[in-house]
């Protein structure tokens, strides 16, 4: 998700709002925004949750385009998965919600 993107379609907006509707995910974004990119084990320690739970939350955030990941090898040959917050801005106004709602493909009745 680019910071300069001015409008989101309904499905994108729904994915972002869903991803942010959890206190752990808000803390993950806050930690990445404050400390920059970080690898999973350290991020889990910093936030105080288990790595498996962190992975679930990071997956949801990544699917919504709010974080990105990159697998890198450490000097000792260990694979480290680094995450960082994506640049994003979402303006929630009645008008932007009405515009996004017109393009929803997700049917809440199903």
N, CA and C atoms as an extended XYZ file, in Angstrom:
330
Properties=species:S:1:pos:R:3:atomname:S:1:resname:S:1:resid:I:1 pbc="F F F"
N         0.841       -1.166        0.000 N   UNK     1
C         0.000        0.000        0.000 CA  UNK     1
C         0.886        1.229        0.000 C   UNK     1
N         0.685        2.094       -0.926 N   UNK     2
C         1.478        3.313       -1.045 CA  UNK     2
C         0.866        4.428       -0.213 C   UNK     2
N         1.726        5.241        0.379 N   UNK     3
C         1.252        6.335        1.210 CA  UNK     3
C         0.523        7.386        0.383 C   UNK     3
N         0.868        7.487       -0.884 N   UNK     4
C         0.267        8.530       -1.705 CA  UNK     4
C        -1.003        8.069       -2.403 C   UNK     4
N        -1.451        6.886       -2.159 N   UNK     5
C        -2.680        6.398       -2.779 CA  UNK     5
C        -3.850        7.145       -2.166 C   UNK     5
N        -4.700        7.728       -3.017 N   UNK     6
C        -5.743        8.593       -2.496 CA  UNK     6
C        -7.041        7.863       -2.197 C   UNK     6
N        -7.370        6.820       -2.938 N   UNK     7
C        -8.616        6.130       -2.659 CA  UNK     7
C        -8.400        4.625       -2.659 C   UNK     7
N        -9.201        3.972       -1.867 N   UNK     8
C        -9.143        2.518       -1.752 CA  UNK     8
C       -10.452        1.961       -2.249 C   UNK     8
N       -10.383        0.767       -2.845 N   UNK     9
C       -11.659        0.138       -3.172 CA  UNK     9
C       -12.224       -0.465       -1.893 C   UNK     9
N       -13.474       -0.862       -1.950 N   UNK    10
C       -14.162       -1.350       -0.765 CA  UNK    10
C       -13.501       -2.546       -0.123 C   UNK    10
N       -13.037       -3.494       -0.935 N   UNK    11
C       -12.398       -4.693       -0.383 CA  UNK    11
C       -11.084       -4.357        0.319 C   UNK    11
N       -10.314       -3.421       -0.260 N   UNK    12
C        -9.062       -2.999        0.373 CA  UNK    12
C        -9.332       -2.317        1.709 C   UNK    12
N       -10.310       -1.427        1.730 N   UNK    13
C       -10.648       -0.732        2.966 CA  UNK    13
C       -11.112       -1.720        4.039 C   UNK    13
N       -11.926       -2.665        3.644 N   UNK    14
C       -12.409       -3.675        4.583 CA  UNK    14
C       -11.252       -4.509        5.142 C   UNK    14
N       -10.301       -4.887        4.298 N   UNK    15
C        -9.137       -5.664        4.740 CA  UNK    15
C        -8.287       -4.868        5.727 C   UNK    15
N        -8.094       -3.586        5.452 N   UNK    16
C        -7.297       -2.735        6.347 CA  UNK    16
C        -7.989       -2.574        7.691 C   UNK    16
N        -9.276       -2.259        7.658 N   UNK    17
C       -10.003       -2.072        8.917 CA  UNK    17
C       -10.055       -3.359        9.723 C   UNK    17
N       -10.234       -4.479        9.054 N   UNK    18
C       -10.249       -5.773        9.728 CA  UNK    18
C        -8.885       -6.068       10.358 C   UNK    18
N        -7.821       -5.781        9.625 N   UNK    19
C        -6.472       -6.037       10.133 CA  UNK    19
C        -6.152       -5.166       11.344 C   UNK    19
N        -6.662       -3.957       11.365 N   UNK    20
C        -6.357       -3.044       12.463 CA  UNK    20
C        -7.302       -3.199       13.652 C   UNK    20
N        -8.292       -4.056       13.526 N   UNK    21
C        -9.294       -4.217       14.587 CA  UNK    21
C        -8.857       -5.228       15.639 C   UNK    21
N        -7.600       -5.145       16.045 N   UNK    22
C        -7.069       -6.067       17.043 CA  UNK    22
C        -5.949       -5.355       17.804 C   UNK    22
N        -5.959       -5.394       19.128 N   UNK    23
C        -4.928       -4.682       19.888 CA  UNK    23
C        -3.503       -5.192       19.634 C   UNK    23
N        -3.331       -6.494       19.409 N   UNK    24
C        -1.989       -7.008       19.113 CA  UNK    24
C        -1.475       -6.421       17.802 C   UNK    24
N        -2.332       -6.365       16.807 N   UNK    25
C        -1.892       -5.843       15.508 CA  UNK    25
C        -1.587       -4.344       15.583 C   UNK    25
N        -2.345       -3.608       16.385 N   UNK    26
C        -2.020       -2.194       16.588 CA  UNK    26
C        -0.650       -2.054       17.261 C   UNK    26
N        -0.372       -2.924       18.231 N   UNK    27
C         0.942       -2.880       18.906 CA  UNK    27
C         2.077       -3.256       17.945 C   UNK    27
N         1.822       -4.186       17.046 N   UNK    28
C         2.840       -4.583       16.063 CA  UNK    28
C         3.171       -3.399       15.163 C   UNK    28
N         2.140       -2.733       14.631 N   UNK    29
C         2.368       -1.565       13.778 CA  UNK    29
C         3.113       -0.484       14.559 C   UNK    29
N         2.703       -0.250       15.804 N   UNK    30
C         3.363        0.771       16.631 CA  UNK    30
C         4.833        0.432       16.858 C   UNK    30
N         5.127       -0.834       17.145 N   UNK    31
C         6.518       -1.248       17.388 CA  UNK    31
C         7.363       -1.092       16.129 C   UNK    31
N         6.809       -1.465       14.991 N   UNK    32
C         7.556       -1.339       13.740 CA  UNK    32
C         7.730        0.128       13.351 C   UNK    32
N         6.723        0.946       13.618 N   UNK    33
C         6.834        2.372       13.307 CA  UNK    33
C         7.884        3.043       14.190 C   UNK    33
N         7.940        2.654       15.467 N   UNK    34
C         8.882        3.270       16.404 CA  UNK    34
C        10.304        2.753       16.230 C   UNK    34
N        10.436        1.453       16.006 N   UNK    35
C        11.765        0.850       15.989 CA  UNK    35
C        12.292        0.471       14.620 C   UNK    35
N        11.495        0.645       13.595 N   UNK    36
C        11.931        0.239       12.264 CA  UNK    36
C        11.784       -1.257       12.070 C   UNK    36
N        12.363       -1.739       11.007 N   UNK    37
C        12.207       -3.154       10.682 CA  UNK    37
C        12.795       -4.030       11.777 C   UNK    37
N        12.211       -5.209       11.928 N   UNK    38
C        12.634       -6.090       12.997 CA  UNK    38
C        12.348       -7.529       12.583 C   UNK    38
N        13.085       -8.474       13.151 N   UNK    39
C        12.840       -9.882       12.837 CA  UNK    39
C        11.860      -10.461       13.851 C   UNK    39
N        11.234      -11.553       13.477 N   UNK    40
C        10.097      -12.101       14.201 CA  UNK    40
C        10.408      -12.381       15.667 C   UNK    40
N        11.502      -13.054       15.949 N   UNK    41
C        11.800      -13.427       17.338 CA  UNK    41
C        11.947      -12.197       18.228 C   UNK    41
N        12.654      -11.189       17.744 N   UNK    42
C        12.843       -9.980       18.544 CA  UNK    42
C        11.533       -9.217       18.693 C   UNK    42
N        10.774       -9.146       17.628 N   UNK    43
C         9.491       -8.453       17.677 CA  UNK    43
C         8.546       -9.136       18.669 C   UNK    43
N         8.545      -10.462       18.685 N   UNK    44
C         7.706      -11.210       19.635 CA  UNK    44
C         8.111      -10.892       21.072 C   UNK    44
N         9.412      -10.821       21.329 N   UNK    45
C         9.892      -10.467       22.670 CA  UNK    45
C         9.501       -9.037       23.030 C   UNK    45
N         9.677       -8.130       22.082 N   UNK    46
C         9.361       -6.719       22.336 CA  UNK    46
C         7.883       -6.513       22.668 C   UNK    46
N         7.013       -7.232       21.976 N   UNK    47
C         5.573       -7.064       22.166 CA  UNK    47
C         5.048       -7.932       23.305 C   UNK    47
N         5.744       -9.032       23.578 N   UNK    48
C         5.341       -9.906       24.672 CA  UNK    48
C         4.308      -10.943       24.269 C   UNK    48
N         4.405      -11.441       23.021 N   UNK    49
C         3.523      -12.525       22.581 CA  UNK    49
C         4.376      -13.629       21.967 C   UNK    49
N         3.785      -14.797       21.804 N   UNK    50
C         4.524      -15.927       21.243 CA  UNK    50
C         4.775      -15.716       19.747 C   UNK    50
N         5.800      -16.372       19.247 N   UNK    51
C         6.099      -16.270       17.807 CA  UNK    51
C         4.970      -16.813       16.941 C   UNK    51
N         4.361      -17.974       17.288 N   UNK    52
C         3.251      -18.447       16.449 CA  UNK    52
C         2.087      -17.453       16.391 C   UNK    52
N         1.752      -16.847       17.539 N   UNK    53
C         0.676      -15.851       17.542 CA  UNK    53
C         1.084      -14.622       16.743 C   UNK    53
N         2.327      -14.200       16.886 N   UNK    54
C         2.827      -13.057       16.122 CA  UNK    54
C         2.736      -13.335       14.623 C   UNK    54
N         3.111      -14.543       14.207 N   UNK    55
C         3.032      -14.905       12.783 CA  UNK    55
C         1.609      -14.762       12.251 C   UNK    55
N         0.634      -15.215       13.024 N   UNK    56
C        -0.763      -15.089       12.584 CA  UNK    56
C        -1.150      -13.627       12.379 C   UNK    56
N        -0.748      -12.784       13.317 N   UNK    57
C        -1.082      -11.364       13.209 CA  UNK    57
C        -0.309      -10.686       12.067 C   UNK    57
N         0.946      -11.043       11.908 N   UNK    58
C         1.735      -10.467       10.812 CA  UNK    58
C         1.175      -10.872        9.455 C   UNK    58
N         0.695      -12.094        9.355 N   UNK    59
C         0.101      -12.553        8.104 CA  UNK    59
C        -1.120      -11.705        7.742 C   UNK    59
N        -1.958      -11.434        8.712 N   UNK    60
C        -3.151      -10.612        8.476 CA  UNK    60
C        -2.748       -9.190        8.067 C   UNK    60
N        -1.754       -8.633        8.741 N   UNK    61
C        -1.283       -7.290        8.410 CA  UNK    61
C        -0.647       -7.244        7.023 C   UNK    61
N         0.084       -8.292        6.684 N   UNK    62
C         0.738       -8.333        5.370 CA  UNK    62
C        -0.300       -8.480        4.257 C   UNK    62
N        -1.314       -9.289        4.477 N   UNK    63
C        -2.373       -9.452        3.477 CA  UNK    63
C        -3.102       -8.138        3.218 C   UNK    63
N        -3.200       -7.307        4.226 N   UNK    64
C        -3.860       -6.010        4.085 CA  UNK    64
C        -2.921       -4.948        3.519 C   UNK    64
N        -1.649       -5.290        3.341 N   UNK    65
C        -0.686       -4.340        2.790 CA  UNK    65
C        -0.127       -3.357        3.800 C   UNK    65
N        -0.264       -3.663        5.082 N   UNK    66
C         0.186       -2.746        6.126 CA  UNK    66
C         1.614       -2.999        6.580 C   UNK    66
N         2.120       -4.208        6.342 N   UNK    67
C         3.518       -4.532        6.619 CA  UNK    67
C         4.073       -5.320        5.433 C   UNK    67
N         5.381       -5.305        5.320 N   UNK    68
C         6.061       -6.121        4.310 CA  UNK    68
C         7.096       -6.979        5.018 C   UNK    68
N         7.465       -8.087        4.385 N   UNK    69
C         8.461       -8.978        4.979 CA  UNK    69
C         9.557       -9.270        3.972 C   UNK    69
N        10.692       -9.637        4.538 N   UNK    70
C        11.844      -10.007        3.707 CA  UNK    70
C        12.673      -11.024        4.478 C   UNK    70
N        12.911      -12.163        3.848 N   UNK    71
C        13.711      -13.215        4.461 CA  UNK    71
C        15.181      -12.947        4.158 C   UNK    71
N        15.997      -12.928        5.212 N   UNK    72
C        17.433      -12.661        5.066 CA  UNK    72
C        18.227      -13.680        5.863 C   UNK    72
N        19.447      -13.925        5.442 N   UNK    73
C        20.349      -14.817        6.177 CA  UNK    73
C        21.239      -13.998        7.091 C   UNK    73
N        21.351      -14.450        8.355 N   UNK    74
C        22.238      -13.775        9.300 CA  UNK    74
C        23.671      -14.201        9.013 C   UNK    74
N        24.609      -13.593        9.719 N   UNK    75
C        26.027      -13.922        9.530 CA  UNK    75
C        26.341      -15.369        9.889 C   UNK    75
N        25.566      -15.934       10.815 N   UNK    76
C        25.804      -17.325       11.206 CA  UNK    76
C        24.950      -18.319       10.414 C   UNK    76
N        24.278      -17.851        9.350 N   UNK    77
C        23.542      -18.734        8.461 CA  UNK    77
C        22.088      -18.968        8.817 C   UNK    77
N        21.587      -18.311        9.848 N   UNK    78
C        20.184      -18.469       10.223 CA  UNK    78
C        19.305      -17.609        9.317 C   UNK    78
N        18.156      -18.151        8.972 N   UNK    79
C        17.189      -17.391        8.189 CA  UNK    79
C        16.355      -16.537        9.135 C   UNK    79
N        16.331      -15.240        8.898 N   UNK    80
C        15.556      -14.316        9.724 CA  UNK    80
C        14.530      -13.623        8.838 C   UNK    80
N        13.298      -13.640        9.276 N   UNK    81
C        12.230      -12.990        8.534 CA  UNK    81
C        12.018      -11.605        9.131 C   UNK    81
N        12.410      -10.568        8.385 N   UNK    82
C        12.282       -9.188        8.842 CA  UNK    82
C        10.969       -8.595        8.358 C   UNK    82
N        10.338       -7.831        9.221 N   UNK    83
C         9.101       -7.131        8.881 CA  UNK    83
C         9.295       -5.647        9.095 C   UNK    83
N         8.587       -4.862        8.288 N   UNK    84
C         8.555       -3.426        8.505 CA  UNK    84
C         7.187       -2.889        8.111 C   UNK    84
N         6.827       -1.779        8.726 N   UNK    85
C         5.548       -1.151        8.419 CA  UNK    85
C         5.622       -0.534        7.026 C   UNK    85
N         4.571       -0.717        6.261 N   UNK    86
C         4.463       -0.074        4.954 CA  UNK    86
C         4.018        1.362        5.168 C   UNK    86
N         4.356        2.217        4.222 N   UNK    87
C         3.833        3.577        4.283 CA  UNK    87
C         2.375        3.553        3.858 C   UNK    87
N         1.498        3.929        4.745 N   UNK    88
C         0.080        3.941        4.385 CA  UNK    88
C        -0.615        5.083        5.104 C   UNK    88
N        -1.674        5.548        4.494 N   UNK    89
C        -2.534        6.570        5.096 CA  UNK    89
C        -3.953        6.265        4.652 C   UNK    89
N        -4.854        6.217        5.605 N   UNK    90
C        -6.254        5.938        5.312 CA  UNK    90
C        -7.087        7.059        5.916 C   UNK    90
N        -7.789        7.775        5.069 N   UNK    91
C        -8.676        8.839        5.542 CA  UNK    91
C       -10.087        8.279        5.615 C   UNK    91
N       -10.644        8.274        6.813 N   UNK    92
C       -12.001        7.766        6.995 CA  UNK    92
C       -12.967        8.938        7.143 C   UNK    92
N       -13.715        9.132        6.116 N   UNK    93
C       -14.775       10.129        6.148 CA  UNK    93
C       -16.028        9.445        5.616 C   UNK    93
N       -17.188        9.993        5.868 N   UNK    94
C       -18.390        9.397        5.294 CA  UNK    94
C       -18.305        9.295        3.764 C   UNK    94
N       -17.680       10.265        3.151 N   UNK    95
C       -17.563       10.261        1.689 CA  UNK    95
C       -16.633        9.157        1.182 C   UNK    95
N       -15.470        8.974        1.845 N   UNK    96
C       -14.555        7.926        1.383 CA  UNK    96
C       -15.148        6.539        1.635 C   UNK    96
N       -15.880        6.389        2.718 N   UNK    97
C       -16.529        5.106        2.994 CA  UNK    97
C       -17.622        4.835        1.962 C   UNK    97
N       -18.413        5.862        1.636 N   UNK    98
C       -19.477        5.695        0.629 CA  UNK    98
C       -18.886        5.331       -0.726 C   UNK    98
N       -17.775        5.968       -1.091 N   UNK    99
C       -17.122        5.653       -2.365 CA  UNK    99
C       -16.597        4.223       -2.371 C   UNK    99
N       -15.958        3.825       -1.283 N   UNK   100
C       -15.407        2.468       -1.190 CA  UNK   100
C       -16.515        1.421       -1.183 C   UNK   100
N       -17.614        1.722       -0.533 N   UNK   101
C       -18.715        0.757       -0.433 CA  UNK   101
C       -19.287        0.401       -1.802 C   UNK   101
N       -19.195        1.308       -2.756 N   UNK   102
C       -19.722        1.056       -4.097 CA  UNK   102
C       -18.960       -0.038       -4.823 C   UNK   102
N       -17.720       -0.282       -4.416 N   UNK   103
C       -16.899       -1.269       -5.121 CA  UNK   103
C       -16.709       -2.562       -4.341 C   UNK   103
N       -17.445       -2.742       -3.255 N   UNK   104
C       -17.330       -3.980       -2.476 CA  UNK   104
C       -17.717       -5.193       -3.310 C   UNK   104
N       -16.882       -6.222       -3.251 N   UNK   105
C       -17.226       -7.485       -3.896 CA  UNK   105
C       -17.542       -8.548       -2.854 C   UNK   105
N       -17.225       -8.274       -1.609 N   UNK   106
C       -17.472       -9.201       -0.520 CA  UNK   106
C       -18.926       -9.032       -0.099 C   UNK   106
N       -19.665      -10.127       -0.086 N   UNK   107
C       -21.074      -10.103        0.270 CA  UNK   107
C       -21.222      -10.525        1.727 C   UNK   107
N       -21.686       -9.608        2.608 N   UNK   108
C       -21.813       -9.967        4.020 CA  UNK   108
C       -22.912      -10.987        4.294 C   UNK   108
N       -23.769      -11.241        3.322 N   UNK   109
C       -24.857      -12.190        3.505 CA  UNK   109
C       -24.376      -13.632        3.408 C   UNK   109
N       -23.195      -13.864        2.877 N   UNK   110
C       -22.681      -15.232        2.678 CA  UNK   110
C       -21.953      -15.729        3.887 C   UNK   110
